[in-house]
mmCIF file of C-alpha atoms in Angstrom:
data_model
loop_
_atom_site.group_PDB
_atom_site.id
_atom_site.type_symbol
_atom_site.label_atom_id
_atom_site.label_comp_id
_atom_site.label_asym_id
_atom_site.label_seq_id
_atom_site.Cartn_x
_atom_site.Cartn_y
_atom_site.Cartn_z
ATOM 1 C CA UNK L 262 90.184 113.412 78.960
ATOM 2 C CA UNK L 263 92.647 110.515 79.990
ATOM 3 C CA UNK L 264 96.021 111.852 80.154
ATOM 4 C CA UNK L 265 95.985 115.058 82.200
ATOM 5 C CA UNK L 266 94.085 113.644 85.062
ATOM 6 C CA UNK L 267 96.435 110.804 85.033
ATOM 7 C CA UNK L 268 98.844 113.251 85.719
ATOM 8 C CA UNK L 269 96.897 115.059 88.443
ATOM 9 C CA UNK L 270 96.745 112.237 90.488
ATOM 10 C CA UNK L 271 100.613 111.293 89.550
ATOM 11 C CA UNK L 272 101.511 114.611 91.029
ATOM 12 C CA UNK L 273 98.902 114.161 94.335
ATOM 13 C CA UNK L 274 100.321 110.563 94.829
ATOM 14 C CA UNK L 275 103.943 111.858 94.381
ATOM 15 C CA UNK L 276 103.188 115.003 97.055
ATOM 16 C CA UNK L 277 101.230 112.643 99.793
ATOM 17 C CA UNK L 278 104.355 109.753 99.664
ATOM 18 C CA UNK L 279 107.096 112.716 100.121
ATOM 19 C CA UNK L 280 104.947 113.908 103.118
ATOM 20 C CA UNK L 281 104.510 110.581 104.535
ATOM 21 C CA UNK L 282 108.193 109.809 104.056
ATOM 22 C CA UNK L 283 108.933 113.510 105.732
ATOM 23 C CA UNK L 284 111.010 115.011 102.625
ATOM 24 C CA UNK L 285 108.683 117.797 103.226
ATOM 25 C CA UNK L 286 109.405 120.260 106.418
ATOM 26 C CA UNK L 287 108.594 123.727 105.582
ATOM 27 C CA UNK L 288 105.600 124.199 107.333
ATOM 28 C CA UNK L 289 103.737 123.541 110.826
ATOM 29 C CA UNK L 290 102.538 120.062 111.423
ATOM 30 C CA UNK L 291 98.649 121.849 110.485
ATOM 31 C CA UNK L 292 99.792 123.240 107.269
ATOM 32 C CA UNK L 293 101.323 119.898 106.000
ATOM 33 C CA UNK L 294 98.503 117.689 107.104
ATOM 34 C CA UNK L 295 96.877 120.508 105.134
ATOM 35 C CA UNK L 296 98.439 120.123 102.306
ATOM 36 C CA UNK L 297 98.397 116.163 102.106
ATOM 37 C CA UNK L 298 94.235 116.353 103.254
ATOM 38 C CA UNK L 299 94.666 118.178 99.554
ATOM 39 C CA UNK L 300 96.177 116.386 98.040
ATOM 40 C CA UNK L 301 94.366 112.973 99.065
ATOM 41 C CA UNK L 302 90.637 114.961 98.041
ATOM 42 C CA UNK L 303 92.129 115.672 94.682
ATOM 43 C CA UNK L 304 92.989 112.164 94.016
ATOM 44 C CA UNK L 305 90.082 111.330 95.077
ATOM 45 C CA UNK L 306 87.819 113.934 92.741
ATOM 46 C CA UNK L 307 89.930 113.272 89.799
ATOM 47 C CA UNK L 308 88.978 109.230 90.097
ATOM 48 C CA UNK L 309 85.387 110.428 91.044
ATOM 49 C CA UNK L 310 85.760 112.451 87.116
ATOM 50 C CA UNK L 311 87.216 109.554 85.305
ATOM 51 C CA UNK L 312 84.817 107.052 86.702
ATOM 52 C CA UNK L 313 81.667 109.357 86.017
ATOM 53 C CA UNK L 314 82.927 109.566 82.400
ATOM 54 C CA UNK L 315 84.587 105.774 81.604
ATOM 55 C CA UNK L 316 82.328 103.736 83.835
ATOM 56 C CA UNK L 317 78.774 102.810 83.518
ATOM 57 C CA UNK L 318 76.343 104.884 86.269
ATOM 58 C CA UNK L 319 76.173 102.886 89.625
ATOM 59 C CA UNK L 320 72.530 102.469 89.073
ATOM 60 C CA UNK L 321 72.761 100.368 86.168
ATOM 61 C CA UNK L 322 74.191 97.251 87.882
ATOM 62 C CA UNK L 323 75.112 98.715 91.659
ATOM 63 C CA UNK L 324 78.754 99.564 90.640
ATOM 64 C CA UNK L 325 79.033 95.697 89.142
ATOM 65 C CA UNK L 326 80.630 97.050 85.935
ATOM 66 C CA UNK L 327 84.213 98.397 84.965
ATOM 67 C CA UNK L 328 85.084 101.505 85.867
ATOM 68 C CA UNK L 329 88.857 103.175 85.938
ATOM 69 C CA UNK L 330 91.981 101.583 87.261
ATOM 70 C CA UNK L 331 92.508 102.921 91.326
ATOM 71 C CA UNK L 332 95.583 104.670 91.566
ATOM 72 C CA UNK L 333 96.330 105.171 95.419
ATOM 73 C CA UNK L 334 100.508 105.077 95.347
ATOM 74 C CA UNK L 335 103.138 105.889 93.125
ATOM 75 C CA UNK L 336 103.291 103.670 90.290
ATOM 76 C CA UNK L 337 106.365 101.910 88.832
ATOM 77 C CA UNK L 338 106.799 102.290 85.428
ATOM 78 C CA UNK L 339 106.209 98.540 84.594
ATOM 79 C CA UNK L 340 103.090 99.061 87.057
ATOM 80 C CA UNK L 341 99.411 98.978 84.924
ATOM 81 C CA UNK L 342 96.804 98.462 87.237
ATOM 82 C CA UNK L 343 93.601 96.720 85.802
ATOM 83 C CA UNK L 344 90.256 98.641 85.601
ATOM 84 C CA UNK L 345 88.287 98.009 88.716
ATOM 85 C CA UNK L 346 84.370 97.662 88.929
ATOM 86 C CA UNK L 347 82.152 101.010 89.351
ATOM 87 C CA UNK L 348 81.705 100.083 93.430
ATOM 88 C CA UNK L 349 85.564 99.942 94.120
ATOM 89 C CA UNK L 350 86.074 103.374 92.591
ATOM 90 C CA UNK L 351 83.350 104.820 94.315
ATOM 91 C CA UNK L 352 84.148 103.117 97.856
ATOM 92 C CA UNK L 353 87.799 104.372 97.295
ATOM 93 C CA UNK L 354 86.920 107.774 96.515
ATOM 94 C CA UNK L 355 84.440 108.196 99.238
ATOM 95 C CA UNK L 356 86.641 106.350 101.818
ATOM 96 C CA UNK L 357 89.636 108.660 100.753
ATOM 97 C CA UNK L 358 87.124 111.418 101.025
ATOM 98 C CA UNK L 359 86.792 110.854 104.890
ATOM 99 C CA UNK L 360 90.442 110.619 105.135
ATOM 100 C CA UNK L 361 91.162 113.749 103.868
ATOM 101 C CA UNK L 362 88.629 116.022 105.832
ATOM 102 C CA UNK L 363 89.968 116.040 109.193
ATOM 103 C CA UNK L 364 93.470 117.067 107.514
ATOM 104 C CA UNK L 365 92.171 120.237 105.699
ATOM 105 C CA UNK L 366 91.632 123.704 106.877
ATOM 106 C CA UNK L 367 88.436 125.207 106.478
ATOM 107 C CA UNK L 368 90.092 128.647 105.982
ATOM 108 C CA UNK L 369 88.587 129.777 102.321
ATOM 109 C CA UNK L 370 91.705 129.620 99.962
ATOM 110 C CA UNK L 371 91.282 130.821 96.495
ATOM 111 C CA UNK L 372 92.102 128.361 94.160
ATOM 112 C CA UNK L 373 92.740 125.472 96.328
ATOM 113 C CA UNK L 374 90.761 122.559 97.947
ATOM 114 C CA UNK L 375 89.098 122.866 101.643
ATOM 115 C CA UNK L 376 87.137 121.145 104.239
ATOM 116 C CA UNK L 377 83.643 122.624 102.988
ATOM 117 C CA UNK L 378 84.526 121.399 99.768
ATOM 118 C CA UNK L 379 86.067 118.219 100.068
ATOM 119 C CA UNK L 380 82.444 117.809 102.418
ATOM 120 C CA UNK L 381 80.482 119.069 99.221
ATOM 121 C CA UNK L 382 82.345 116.454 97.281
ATOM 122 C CA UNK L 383 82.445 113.733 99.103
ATOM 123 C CA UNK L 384 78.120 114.443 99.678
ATOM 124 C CA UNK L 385 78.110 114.463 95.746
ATOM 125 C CA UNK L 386 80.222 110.828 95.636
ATOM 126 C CA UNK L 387 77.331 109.390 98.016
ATOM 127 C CA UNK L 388 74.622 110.447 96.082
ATOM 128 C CA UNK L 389 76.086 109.053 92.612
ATOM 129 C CA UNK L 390 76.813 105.538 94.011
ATOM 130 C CA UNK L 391 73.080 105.539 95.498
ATOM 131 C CA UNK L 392 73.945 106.362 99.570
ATOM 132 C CA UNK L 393 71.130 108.326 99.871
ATOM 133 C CA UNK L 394 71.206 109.030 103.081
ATOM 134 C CA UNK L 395 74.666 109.261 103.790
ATOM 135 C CA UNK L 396 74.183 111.878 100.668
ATOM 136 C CA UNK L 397 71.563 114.109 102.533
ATOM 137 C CA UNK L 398 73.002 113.929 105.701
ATOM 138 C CA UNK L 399 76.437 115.283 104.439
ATOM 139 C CA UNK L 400 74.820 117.794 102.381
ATOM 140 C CA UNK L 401 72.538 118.890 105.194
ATOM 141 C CA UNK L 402 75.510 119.096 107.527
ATOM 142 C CA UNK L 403 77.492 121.537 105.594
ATOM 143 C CA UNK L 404 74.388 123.465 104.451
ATOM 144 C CA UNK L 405 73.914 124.573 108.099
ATOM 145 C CA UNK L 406 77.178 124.508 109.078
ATOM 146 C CA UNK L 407 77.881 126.887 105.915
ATOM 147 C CA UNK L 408 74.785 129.045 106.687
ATOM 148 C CA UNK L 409 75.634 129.251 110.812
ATOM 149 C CA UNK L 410 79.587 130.165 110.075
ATOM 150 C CA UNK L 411 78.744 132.860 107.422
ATOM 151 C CA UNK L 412 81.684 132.001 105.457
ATOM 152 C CA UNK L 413 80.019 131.479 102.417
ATOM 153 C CA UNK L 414 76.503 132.126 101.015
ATOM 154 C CA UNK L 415 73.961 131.699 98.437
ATOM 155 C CA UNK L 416 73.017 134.670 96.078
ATOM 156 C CA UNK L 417 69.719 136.039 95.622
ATOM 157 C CA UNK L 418 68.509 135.845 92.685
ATOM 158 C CA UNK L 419 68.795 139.354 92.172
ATOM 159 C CA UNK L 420 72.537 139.533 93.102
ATOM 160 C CA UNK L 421 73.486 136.650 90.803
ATOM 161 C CA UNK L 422 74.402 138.150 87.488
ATOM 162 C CA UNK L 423 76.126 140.878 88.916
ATOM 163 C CA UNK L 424 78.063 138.384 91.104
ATOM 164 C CA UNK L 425 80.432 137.389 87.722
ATOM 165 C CA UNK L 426 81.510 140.787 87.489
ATOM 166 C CA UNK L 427 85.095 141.212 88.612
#
């Protein structure tokens, strides 16, 4: 529960530095800002996990309490950040969030992150530190954007068990 997504975000913070320092060049200039927008919303979703299960709920004290150290580089290893309150974790991972959005393709990939979910996520960060309305308006966004584009959709009821067969 602590080690592995340690790792994760290791392994995000390690791919976003060697894009920003250009080690990486396979790939068009879409496809790499593609694959750091990733990278950034898995850092951030990994926090948003660790915080929802070491830190107290935002409600209880607005965030005031200690939630999981914020990771956003690659750490030195004599680097141990400190724990930082519920709020910080949740403005970094919502702020990272809108980072990472404009970077990722909405093309459905199987098995990786894109813009419809990162959106998705970043409406689910909102409504667990109490924005509300930033919440429903990012939800309601997709939902119509979603339903419009015919990309994805909702089962019926009817469909739904037979939609786990492979």
């Amino acid at each position: 529960l602590w080690g592995r997504p340690w790792y994760t975000i290791r392994q995000a913070c390690n791919i976003i530095e060697a894009i920003d320092n250009e080690k990486i060049k396979d790939g068009t200039e879409t496809q790499i800002n593609d694959y750091k927008g990733q990278a950034i919303a898995i850092r951030a979703m990994v926090h948003f996990d660790l915080v929802k299960y070491f830190g107290y709920s935002y409600a209880k004290d607005n965030g005031a309490s200690l939630g999981v150290p914020i990771v956003d580089h690659v750490l030195k290893l004599d680097e141990n950040p400190n724990r930082s309150t519920v709020a910080q974790c949740y403005e970094f991972i919502t702020k990272k969030l809108e980072t990472a959005i404009p970077l990722i393709s909405t093309e459905k990939n199987n098995g990786r992150i894109n813009r419809y979910a990162a959106r998705a996520l970043l409406a689910r960060a909102y409504l667990y530190c109490g924005k509300n309305k930033e919440a429903f308006e990012t939800a309601q966004e997709l939902i119509e954007e979603i339903k419009n584009n015919g990309q994805y959709r909702l089962h019926t009821n009817s469909e739904y068990i037979s939609s786990w067969d492979l």
